[in-house]
Coordinates of C-alpha atoms in Angstrom, one line a residue:
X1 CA 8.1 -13.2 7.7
X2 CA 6.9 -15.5 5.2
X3 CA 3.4 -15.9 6.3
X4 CA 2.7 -12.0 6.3
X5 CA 4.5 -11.4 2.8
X6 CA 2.5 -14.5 1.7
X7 CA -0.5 -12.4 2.6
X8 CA 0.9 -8.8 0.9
X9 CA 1.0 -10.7 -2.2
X10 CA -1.8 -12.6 -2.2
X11 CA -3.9 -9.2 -1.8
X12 CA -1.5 -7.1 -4.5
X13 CA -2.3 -10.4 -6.9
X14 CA -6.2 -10.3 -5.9
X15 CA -6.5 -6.3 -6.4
X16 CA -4.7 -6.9 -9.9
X17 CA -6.9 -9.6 -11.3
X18 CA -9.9 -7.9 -10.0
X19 CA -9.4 -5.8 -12.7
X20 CA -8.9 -8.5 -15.0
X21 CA -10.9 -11.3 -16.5
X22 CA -9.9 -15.0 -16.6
X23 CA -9.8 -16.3 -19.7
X24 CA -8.2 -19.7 -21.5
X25 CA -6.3 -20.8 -24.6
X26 CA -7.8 -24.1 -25.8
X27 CA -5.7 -26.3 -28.5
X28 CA -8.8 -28.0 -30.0
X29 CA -12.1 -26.4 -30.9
X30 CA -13.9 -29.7 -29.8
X31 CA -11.8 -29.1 -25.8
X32 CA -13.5 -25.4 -26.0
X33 CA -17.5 -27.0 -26.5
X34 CA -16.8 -29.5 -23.8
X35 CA -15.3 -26.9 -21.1
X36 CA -18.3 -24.6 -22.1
X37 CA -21.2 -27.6 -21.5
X38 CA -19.2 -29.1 -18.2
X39 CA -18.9 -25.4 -17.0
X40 CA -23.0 -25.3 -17.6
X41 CA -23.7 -28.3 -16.0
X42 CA -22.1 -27.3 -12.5
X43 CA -24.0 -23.7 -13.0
X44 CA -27.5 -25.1 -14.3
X45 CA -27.1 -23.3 -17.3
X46 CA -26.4 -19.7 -15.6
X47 CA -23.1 -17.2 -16.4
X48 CA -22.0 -15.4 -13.4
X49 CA -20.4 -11.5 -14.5
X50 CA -18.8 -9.3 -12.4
X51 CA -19.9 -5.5 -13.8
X52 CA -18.6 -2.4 -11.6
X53 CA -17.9 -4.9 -9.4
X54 CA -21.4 -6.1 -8.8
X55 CA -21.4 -10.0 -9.4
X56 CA -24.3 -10.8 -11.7
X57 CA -26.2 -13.9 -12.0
X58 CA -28.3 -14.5 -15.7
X59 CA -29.5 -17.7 -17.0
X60 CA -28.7 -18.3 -20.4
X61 CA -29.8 -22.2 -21.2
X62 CA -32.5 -23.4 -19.7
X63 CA -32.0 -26.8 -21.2
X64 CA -29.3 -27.3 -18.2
X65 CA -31.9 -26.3 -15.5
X66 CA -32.8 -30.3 -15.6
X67 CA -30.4 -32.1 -13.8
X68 CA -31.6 -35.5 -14.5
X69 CA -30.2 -35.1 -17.8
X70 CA -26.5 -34.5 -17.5
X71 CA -24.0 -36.0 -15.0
X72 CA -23.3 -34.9 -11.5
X73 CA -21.6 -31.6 -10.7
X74 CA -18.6 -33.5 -8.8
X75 CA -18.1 -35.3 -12.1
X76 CA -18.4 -32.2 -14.4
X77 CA -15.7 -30.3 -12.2
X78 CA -13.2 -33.3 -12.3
X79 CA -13.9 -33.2 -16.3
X80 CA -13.7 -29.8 -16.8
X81 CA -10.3 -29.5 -14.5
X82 CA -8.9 -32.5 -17.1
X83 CA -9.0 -30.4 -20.4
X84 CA -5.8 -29.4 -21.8
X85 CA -5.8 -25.4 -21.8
X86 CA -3.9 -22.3 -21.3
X87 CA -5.1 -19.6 -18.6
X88 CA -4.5 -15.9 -18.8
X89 CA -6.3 -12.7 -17.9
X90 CA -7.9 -10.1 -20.3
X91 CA -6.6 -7.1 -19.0
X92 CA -8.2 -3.2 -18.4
X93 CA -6.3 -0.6 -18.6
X94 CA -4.3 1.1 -15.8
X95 CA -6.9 3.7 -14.3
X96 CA -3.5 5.8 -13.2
X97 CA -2.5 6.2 -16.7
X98 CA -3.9 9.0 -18.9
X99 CA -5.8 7.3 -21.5
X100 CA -4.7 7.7 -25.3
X101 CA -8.1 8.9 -26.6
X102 CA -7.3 12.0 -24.0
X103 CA -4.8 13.3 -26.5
X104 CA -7.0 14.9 -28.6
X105 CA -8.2 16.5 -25.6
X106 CA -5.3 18.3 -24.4
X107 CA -2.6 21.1 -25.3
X108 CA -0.6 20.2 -21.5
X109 CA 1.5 17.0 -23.3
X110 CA 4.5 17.6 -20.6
X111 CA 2.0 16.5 -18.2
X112 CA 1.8 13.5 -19.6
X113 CA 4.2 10.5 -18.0
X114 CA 2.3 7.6 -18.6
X115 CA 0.0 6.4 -20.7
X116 CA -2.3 4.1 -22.1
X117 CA -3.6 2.5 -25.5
X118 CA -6.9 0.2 -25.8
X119 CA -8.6 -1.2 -28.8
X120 CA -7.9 -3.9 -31.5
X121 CA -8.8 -1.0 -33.8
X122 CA -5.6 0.9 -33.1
X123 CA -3.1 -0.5 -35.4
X124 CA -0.4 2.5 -35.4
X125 CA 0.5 4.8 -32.5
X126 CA -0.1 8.6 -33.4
X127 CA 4.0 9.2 -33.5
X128 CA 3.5 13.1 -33.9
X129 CA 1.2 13.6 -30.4
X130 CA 3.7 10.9 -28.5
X131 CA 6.4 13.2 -29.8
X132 CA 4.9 16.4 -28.1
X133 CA 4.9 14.4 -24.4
X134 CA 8.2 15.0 -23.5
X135 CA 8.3 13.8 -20.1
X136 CA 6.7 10.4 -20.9
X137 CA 8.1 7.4 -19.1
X138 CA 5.8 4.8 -20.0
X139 CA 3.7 3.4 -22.9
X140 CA 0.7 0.8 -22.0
X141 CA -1.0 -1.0 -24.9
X142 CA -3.7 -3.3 -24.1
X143 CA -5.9 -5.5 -26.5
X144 CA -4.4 -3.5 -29.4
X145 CA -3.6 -4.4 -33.0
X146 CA -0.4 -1.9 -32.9
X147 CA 2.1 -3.3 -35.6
X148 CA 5.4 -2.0 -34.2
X149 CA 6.8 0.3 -32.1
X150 CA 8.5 3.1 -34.2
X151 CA 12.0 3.9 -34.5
X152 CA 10.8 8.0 -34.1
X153 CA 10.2 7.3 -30.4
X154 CA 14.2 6.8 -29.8
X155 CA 15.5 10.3 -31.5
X156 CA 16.4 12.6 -29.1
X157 CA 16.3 15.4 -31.2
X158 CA 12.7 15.3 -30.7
X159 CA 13.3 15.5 -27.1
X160 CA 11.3 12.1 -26.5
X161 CA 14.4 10.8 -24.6
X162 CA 12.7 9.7 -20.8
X163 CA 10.6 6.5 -22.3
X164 CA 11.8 3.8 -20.6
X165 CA 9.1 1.2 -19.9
X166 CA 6.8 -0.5 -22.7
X167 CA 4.0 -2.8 -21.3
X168 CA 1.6 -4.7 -23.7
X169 CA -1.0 -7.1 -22.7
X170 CA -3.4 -9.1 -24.6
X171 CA -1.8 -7.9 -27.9
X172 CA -4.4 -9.4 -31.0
X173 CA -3.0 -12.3 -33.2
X174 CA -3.5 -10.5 -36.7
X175 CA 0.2 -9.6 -36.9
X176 CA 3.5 -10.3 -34.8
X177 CA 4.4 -6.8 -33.3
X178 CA 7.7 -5.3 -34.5
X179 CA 10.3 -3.3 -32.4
X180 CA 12.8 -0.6 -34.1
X181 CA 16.1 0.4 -32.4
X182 CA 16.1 1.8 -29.2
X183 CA 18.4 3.0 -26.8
X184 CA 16.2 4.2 -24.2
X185 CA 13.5 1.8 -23.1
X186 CA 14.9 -0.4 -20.0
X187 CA 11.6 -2.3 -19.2
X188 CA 9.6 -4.3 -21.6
X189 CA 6.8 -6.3 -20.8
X190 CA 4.8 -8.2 -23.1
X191 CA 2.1 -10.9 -21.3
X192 CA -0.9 -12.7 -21.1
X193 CA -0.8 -12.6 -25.6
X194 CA -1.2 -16.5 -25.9
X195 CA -2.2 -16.1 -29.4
X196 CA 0.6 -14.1 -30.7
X197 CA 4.3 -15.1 -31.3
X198 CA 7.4 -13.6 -29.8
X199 CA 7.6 -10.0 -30.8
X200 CA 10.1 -9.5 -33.4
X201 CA 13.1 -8.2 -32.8
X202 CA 12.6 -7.2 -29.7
X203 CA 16.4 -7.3 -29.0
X204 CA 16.8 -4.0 -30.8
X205 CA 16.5 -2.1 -27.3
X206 CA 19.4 -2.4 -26.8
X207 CA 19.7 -0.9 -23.3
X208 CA 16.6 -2.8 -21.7
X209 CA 17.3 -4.3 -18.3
X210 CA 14.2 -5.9 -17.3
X211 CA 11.7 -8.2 -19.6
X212 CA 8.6 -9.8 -18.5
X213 CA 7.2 -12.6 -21.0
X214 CA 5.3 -14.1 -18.3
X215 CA 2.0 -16.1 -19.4
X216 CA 2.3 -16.2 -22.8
X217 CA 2.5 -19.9 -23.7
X218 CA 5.4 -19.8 -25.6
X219 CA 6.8 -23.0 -27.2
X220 CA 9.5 -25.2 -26.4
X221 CA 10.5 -24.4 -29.6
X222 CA 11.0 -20.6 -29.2
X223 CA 13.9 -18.7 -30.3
X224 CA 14.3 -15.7 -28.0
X225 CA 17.9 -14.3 -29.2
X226 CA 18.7 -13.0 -25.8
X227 CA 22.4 -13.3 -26.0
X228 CA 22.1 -10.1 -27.9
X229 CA 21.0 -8.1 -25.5
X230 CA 24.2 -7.5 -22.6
X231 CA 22.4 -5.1 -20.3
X232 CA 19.6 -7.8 -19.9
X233 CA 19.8 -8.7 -16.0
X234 CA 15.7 -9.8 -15.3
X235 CA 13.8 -12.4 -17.0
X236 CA 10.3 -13.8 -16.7
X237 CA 9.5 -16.5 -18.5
X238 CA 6.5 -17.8 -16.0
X239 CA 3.8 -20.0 -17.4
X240 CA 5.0 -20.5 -21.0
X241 CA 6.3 -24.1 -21.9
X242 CA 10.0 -23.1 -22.9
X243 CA 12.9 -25.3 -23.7
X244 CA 15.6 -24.5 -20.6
X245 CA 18.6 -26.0 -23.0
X246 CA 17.9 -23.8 -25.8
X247 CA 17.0 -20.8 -23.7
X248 CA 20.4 -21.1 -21.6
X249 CA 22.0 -21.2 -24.9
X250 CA 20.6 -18.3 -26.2
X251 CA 20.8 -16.2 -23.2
X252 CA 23.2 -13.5 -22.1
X253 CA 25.6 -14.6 -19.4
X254 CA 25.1 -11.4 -17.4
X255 CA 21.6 -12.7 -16.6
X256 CA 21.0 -11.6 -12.9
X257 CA 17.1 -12.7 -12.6
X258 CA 15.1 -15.4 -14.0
X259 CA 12.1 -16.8 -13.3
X260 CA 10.9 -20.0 -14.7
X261 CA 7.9 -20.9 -12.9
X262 CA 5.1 -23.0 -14.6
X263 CA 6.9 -24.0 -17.3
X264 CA 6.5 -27.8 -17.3
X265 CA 9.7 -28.5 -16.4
X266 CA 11.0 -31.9 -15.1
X267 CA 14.8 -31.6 -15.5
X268 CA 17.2 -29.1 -15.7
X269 CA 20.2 -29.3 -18.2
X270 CA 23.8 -29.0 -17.8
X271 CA 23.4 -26.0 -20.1
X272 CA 22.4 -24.1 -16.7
X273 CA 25.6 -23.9 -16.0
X274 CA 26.1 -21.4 -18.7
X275 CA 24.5 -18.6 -16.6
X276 CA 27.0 -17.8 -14.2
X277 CA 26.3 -14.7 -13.1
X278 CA 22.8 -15.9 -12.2
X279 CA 21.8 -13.9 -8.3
X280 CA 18.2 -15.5 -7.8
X281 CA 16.7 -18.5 -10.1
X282 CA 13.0 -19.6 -9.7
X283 CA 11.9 -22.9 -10.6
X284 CA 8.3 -22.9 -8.5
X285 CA 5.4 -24.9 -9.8
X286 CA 7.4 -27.2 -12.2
X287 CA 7.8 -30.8 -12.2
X288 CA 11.5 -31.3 -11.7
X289 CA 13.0 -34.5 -10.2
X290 CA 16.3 -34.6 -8.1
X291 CA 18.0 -37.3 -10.4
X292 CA 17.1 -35.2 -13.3
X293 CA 19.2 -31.9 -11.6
X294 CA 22.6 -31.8 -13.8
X295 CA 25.3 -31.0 -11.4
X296 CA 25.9 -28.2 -13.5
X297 CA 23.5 -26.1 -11.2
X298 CA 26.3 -26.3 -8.4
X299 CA 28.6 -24.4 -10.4
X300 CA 26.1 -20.9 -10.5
X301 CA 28.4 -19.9 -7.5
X302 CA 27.0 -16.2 -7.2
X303 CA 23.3 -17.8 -6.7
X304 CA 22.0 -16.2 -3.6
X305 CA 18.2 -17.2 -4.1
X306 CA 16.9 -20.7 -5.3
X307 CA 13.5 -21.6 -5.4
X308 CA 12.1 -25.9 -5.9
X309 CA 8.5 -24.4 -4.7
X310 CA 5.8 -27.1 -5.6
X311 CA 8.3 -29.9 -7.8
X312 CA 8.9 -33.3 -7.1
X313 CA 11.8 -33.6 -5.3
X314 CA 12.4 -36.9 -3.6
X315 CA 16.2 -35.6 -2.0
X316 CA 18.7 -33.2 -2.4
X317 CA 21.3 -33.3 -4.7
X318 CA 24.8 -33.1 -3.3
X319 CA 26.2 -29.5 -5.2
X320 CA 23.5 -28.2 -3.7
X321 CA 25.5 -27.6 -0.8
X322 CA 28.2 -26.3 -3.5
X323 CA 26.1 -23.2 -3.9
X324 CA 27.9 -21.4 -0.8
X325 CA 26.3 -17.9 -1.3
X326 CA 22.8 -19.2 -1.0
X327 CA 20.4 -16.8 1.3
X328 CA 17.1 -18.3 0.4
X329 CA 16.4 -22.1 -0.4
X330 CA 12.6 -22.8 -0.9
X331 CA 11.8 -26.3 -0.9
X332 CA 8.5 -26.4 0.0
X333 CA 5.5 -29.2 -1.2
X334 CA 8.5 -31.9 -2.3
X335 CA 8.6 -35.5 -1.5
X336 CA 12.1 -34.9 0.4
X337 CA 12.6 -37.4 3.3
X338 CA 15.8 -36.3 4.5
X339 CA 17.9 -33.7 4.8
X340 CA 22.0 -34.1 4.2
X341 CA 24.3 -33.0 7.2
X342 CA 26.3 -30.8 4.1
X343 CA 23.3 -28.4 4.9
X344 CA 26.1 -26.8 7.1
X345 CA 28.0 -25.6 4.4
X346 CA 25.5 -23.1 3.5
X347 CA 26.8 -21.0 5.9
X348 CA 25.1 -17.5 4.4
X349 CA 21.7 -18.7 4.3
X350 CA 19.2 -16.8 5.7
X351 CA 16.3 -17.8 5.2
X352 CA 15.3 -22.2 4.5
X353 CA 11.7 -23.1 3.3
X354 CA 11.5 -26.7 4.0
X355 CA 7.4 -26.8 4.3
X356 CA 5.2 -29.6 3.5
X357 CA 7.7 -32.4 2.7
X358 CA 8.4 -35.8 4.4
X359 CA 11.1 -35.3 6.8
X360 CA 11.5 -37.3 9.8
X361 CA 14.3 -35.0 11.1
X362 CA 16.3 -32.1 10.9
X363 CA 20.6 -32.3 10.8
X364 CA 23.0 -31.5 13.5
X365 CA 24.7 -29.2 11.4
X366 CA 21.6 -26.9 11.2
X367 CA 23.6 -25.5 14.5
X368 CA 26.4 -23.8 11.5
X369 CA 23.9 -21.4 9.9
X370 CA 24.5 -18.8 12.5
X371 CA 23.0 -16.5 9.8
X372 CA 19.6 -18.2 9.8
X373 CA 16.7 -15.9 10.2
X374 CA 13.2 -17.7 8.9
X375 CA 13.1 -21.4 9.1
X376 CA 10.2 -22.9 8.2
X377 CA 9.6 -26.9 9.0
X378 CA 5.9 -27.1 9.5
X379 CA 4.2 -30.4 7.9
X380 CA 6.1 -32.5 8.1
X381 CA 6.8 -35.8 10.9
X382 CA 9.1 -34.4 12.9
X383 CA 8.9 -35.0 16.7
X384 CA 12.9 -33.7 17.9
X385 CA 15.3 -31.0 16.9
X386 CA 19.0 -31.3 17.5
X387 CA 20.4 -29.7 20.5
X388 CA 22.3 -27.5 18.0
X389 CA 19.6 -25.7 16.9
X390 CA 19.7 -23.3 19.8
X391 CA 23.4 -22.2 18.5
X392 CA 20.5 -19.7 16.0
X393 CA 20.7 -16.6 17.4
X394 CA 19.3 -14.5 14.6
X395 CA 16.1 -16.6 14.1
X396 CA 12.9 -14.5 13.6
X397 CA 10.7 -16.6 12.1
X398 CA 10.6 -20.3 13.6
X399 CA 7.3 -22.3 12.6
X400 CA 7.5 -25.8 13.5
X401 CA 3.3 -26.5 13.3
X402 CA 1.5 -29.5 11.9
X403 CA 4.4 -31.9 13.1
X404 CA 5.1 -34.8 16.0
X405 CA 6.6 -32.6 18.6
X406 CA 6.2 -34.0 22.3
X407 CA 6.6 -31.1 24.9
X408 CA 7.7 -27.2 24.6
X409 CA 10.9 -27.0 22.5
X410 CA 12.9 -25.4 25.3
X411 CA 15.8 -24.3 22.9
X412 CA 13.4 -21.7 21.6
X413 CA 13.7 -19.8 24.6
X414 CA 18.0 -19.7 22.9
X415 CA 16.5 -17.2 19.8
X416 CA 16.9 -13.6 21.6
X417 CA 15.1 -12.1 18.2
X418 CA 12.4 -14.2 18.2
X419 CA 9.6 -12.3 16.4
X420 CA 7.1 -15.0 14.8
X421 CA 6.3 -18.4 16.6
X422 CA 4.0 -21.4 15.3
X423 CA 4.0 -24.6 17.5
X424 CA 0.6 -25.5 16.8
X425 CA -1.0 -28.8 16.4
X426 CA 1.8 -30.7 17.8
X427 CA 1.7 -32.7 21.1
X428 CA 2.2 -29.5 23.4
X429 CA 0.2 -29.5 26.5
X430 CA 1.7 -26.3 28.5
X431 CA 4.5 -23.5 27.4
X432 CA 7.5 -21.8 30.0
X433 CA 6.6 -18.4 31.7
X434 CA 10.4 -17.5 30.3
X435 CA 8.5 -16.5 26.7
X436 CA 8.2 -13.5 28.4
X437 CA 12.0 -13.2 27.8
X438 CA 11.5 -12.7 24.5
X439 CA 11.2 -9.0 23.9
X440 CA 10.8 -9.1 20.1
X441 CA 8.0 -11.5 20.2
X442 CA 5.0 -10.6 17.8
X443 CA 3.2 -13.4 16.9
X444 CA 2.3 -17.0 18.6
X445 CA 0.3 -19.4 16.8
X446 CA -0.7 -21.9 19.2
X447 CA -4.0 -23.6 17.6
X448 CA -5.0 -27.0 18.1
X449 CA -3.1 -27.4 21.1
X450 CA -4.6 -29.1 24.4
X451 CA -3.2 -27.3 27.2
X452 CA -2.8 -29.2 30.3
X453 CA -1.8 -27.7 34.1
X454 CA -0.6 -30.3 37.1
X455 CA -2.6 -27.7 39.0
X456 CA -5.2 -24.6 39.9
X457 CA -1.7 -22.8 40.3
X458 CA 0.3 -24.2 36.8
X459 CA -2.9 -23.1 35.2
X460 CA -3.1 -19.9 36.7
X461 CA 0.3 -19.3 35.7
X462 CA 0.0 -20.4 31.9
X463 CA -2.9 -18.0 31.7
X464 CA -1.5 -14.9 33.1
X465 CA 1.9 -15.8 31.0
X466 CA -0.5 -15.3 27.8
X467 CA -2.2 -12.6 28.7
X468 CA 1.2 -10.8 29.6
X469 CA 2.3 -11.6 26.5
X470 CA -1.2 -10.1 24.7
X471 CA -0.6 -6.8 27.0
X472 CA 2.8 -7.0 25.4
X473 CA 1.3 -6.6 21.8
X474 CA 2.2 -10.0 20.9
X475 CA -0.5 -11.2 19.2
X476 CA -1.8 -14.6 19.7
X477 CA -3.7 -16.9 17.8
X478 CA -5.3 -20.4 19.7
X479 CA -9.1 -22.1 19.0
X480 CA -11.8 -20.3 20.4
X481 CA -12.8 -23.4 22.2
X482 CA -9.1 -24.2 23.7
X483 CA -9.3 -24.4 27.4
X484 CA -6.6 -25.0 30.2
X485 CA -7.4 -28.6 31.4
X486 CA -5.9 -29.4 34.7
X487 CA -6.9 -32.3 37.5
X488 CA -10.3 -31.0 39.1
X489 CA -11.5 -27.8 36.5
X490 CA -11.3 -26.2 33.7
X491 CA -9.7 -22.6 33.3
X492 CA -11.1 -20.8 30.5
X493 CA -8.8 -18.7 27.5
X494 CA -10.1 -15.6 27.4
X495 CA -8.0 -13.2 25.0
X496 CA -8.7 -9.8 24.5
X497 CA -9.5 -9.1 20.4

């Protein structure tokens, strides 16, 4: 259910930046004043702080206190927003992880599984303490000056032979961290470190299965030698401004995972093609255009998972369709108009994010993904379904809202596992008594909605039919000021909290 895993994340996200600070990458000094003095301007010269998690309020230029002086806020925000610069987040260190001034502290090293560096003072881990914790798994190092990670930490004759995950965050520009052979770490992530370059040679773990480079601003110009390392099956590459040619050319073909979100991309190259092997590919937040798609990307014929999130995509490409192992196809916030009756060939897909486009209407041959579970259409114009779309039986998640529909769509009534409905704002005026059929029902969004009964009796009915459904445990979501309207009264909605 998209909407509730929408909300997981968002709260995961928002508990992990709370213990980070927002910060940005600005490529001219002059770019930094002007954010600063716009950023004044809407606050009237004070600087908001959050300390243990108390937000604090302190004025610090009076000068801005004057409004006469400056422009208007509306026209600082739009200024500020235009500035060319790079957001990240100075992180803290993970509170779960025993901290590496604690060393000193302790004779229990096998206690030790994770842990964590701080402090652009620390240049060079303390090897001969690291080598007494024998059970460590993983090495954090945040805002540090650490020059490389040393060869020492691989030998198992010194019994350091569980480290498998190295995290570094905000690592200081000084110096470009070094890596030394290792066969044992299978995780590295390196992120939000705008100001340094790629660590160097990073390729010499040889065994690592998963990297994260996420937020990094890398360069299209970036050399990332990846093709070296054959166990390599994740890759994030989000918010950095990389070069897909060059990185598909210098990637592994055993490449399971990829994400490639926020990268600036408008087009995607035949060179795509290369990574055949690819299982899920994100392309979210980028500026891609359909003509600009190299028919290459239908011959990734074990892709299960394809994200277009937030692009500009005006229609879909025909090998599209080519991709037949396809589960998940997110689409949504696109320009797309119409959708081709080859969606039927995608007859594995699961789950089809369609969201916030331009589409007038859905295919007949919707009615061939008898494997679709979540289909969301909301925002968009349409106002009819085909009759097909009741051949669905596996549909969980159906949310139509925020479209033209006239009347109940009676073919819902067809989707025996029916576990998450939205009709709202849509031309709806009254709903069957048979959604009481539906014994998996959980949610019903049904906002915005003008409910109209023939009768005392039709109203009578559509208000014990929903609070059936509430006693049910379905849990239903309409205006506080929605009301039943029928020919001589009102009846009033009254649902229990």
């Amino acid at each position: 259910m998209k909407n509730t895993v929408f909300l997981l994340v968002f709260f995961m996200v928002v508990c992990q930046i709370s213990k980070a600070q927002k910060s940005f990458k600005f490529y001219k000094k002059q770019d930094s004043i002007d954010y600063n003095h716009y950023r004044m301007i809407m606050t009237k010269g004070y600087q908001y702080t959050v300390i243990d998690g108390i937000l604090r309020k302190e004025l610090v230029d009076t000068t801005y206190q004057d409004s006469e002086n400056f422009i208007g806020y509306d026209s600082a925000s739009k200024l500020l927003r235009e500035i060319p610069k790079f957001e990240y987040y100075i992180r803290k260190q993970n509170e779960q992880y025993t901290k590496g001034d604690q060393l000193k502290k302790t004779n229990r090293y096998d206690t030790i599984t994770h842990l964590s560096f701080e402090g652009r003072d620390l240049k060079k881990l303390p090897v001969l303490k690291l080598l007494q914790c024998k059970n460590l798994k993983e090495i954090e190092l945040v805002n540090t000056s650490v020059k490389k990670i040393p060869w020492l930490l691989n030998w198992s004759i010194f019994g350091l032979d569980s480290l498998q995950t190295v995290r570094i965050y905000n690592h200081t520009p000084n110096k470009q961290i070094k890596f030394k052979k290792n066969t044992n770490v299978t995780e590295l992530v390196y992120r939000d470190s705008p100001y340094s370059p790629i660590p160097k040679d990073f390729h010499k773990l040889e065994n690592v299965k998963e990297i994260d480079f996420a937020r990094n601003d890398f360069r299209k110009d970036a050399k990332f030698h990846l093709d070296k390392l054959k166990n390599l099956k994740h890759l994030n590459l989000s918010r950095n401004n990389i070069d897909l040619k060059n990185l598909a050319e210098d990637t592994v073909n055993n490449l399971k995972y990829i994400v490639l979100s926020f990268n600036n991309l408008t087009a995607i190259p035949k060179e795509i093609g290369f990574l055949k092997d690819l299982v899920d590919l994100q392309f979210a937040e980028n500026d891609i255009k359909s003509d600009l798609i190299h028919p290459a990307l239908g011959s990734l014929k074990n892709l299960k998972v394809l994200s277009f999130y937030k692009n500009d995509l005006d229609s879909l490409p025909p090998f599209i369709f080519d991709l037949k192992n396809l589960a998940e196809l997110d689409l949504y916030y696109n320009r797309i108009e119409k959708i081709p009756n080859e969606l039927g060939h995608l007859k594995n897909l699961e789950k089809f994010y369609v969201a916030h486009n331009q589409l007038f209407s859905i295919p007949e041959s919707i009615g061939e993904l008898k494997s679709l579970k979540e289909f969301y259409i909301h925002h968009n114009r349409i106002s009819y379904l085909p009759e097909s779309i009741g051949n669905l039986k596996k549909i969980t998640d159906f949310h139509i809202h925020n479209n033209y529909f006239q009347g109940f769509p009676e073919f819902v009534l067809n989707f025996d596992k029916l576990e998450d409905l939205d009709i709202s704002f849509n031309e709806i005026h009254k709903f069957p008594p048979e959604l009481l059929n539906l014994n998996h029902l959980k949610y019903l969004w049904m906002r915005g909605i003008t409910f109209e009964a023939s009768g005392k009796d039709e109203a009578k009915e559509l208000k014990e039919t929903l609070e059936t459904l509430q006693k049910n445990g379905v849990k239903i979501s309409i205006e506080l000021d929605q009301k039943i309207t029928q020919k001589s009264e009102e009846t009033e909605l009254q649902l229990v909290d």
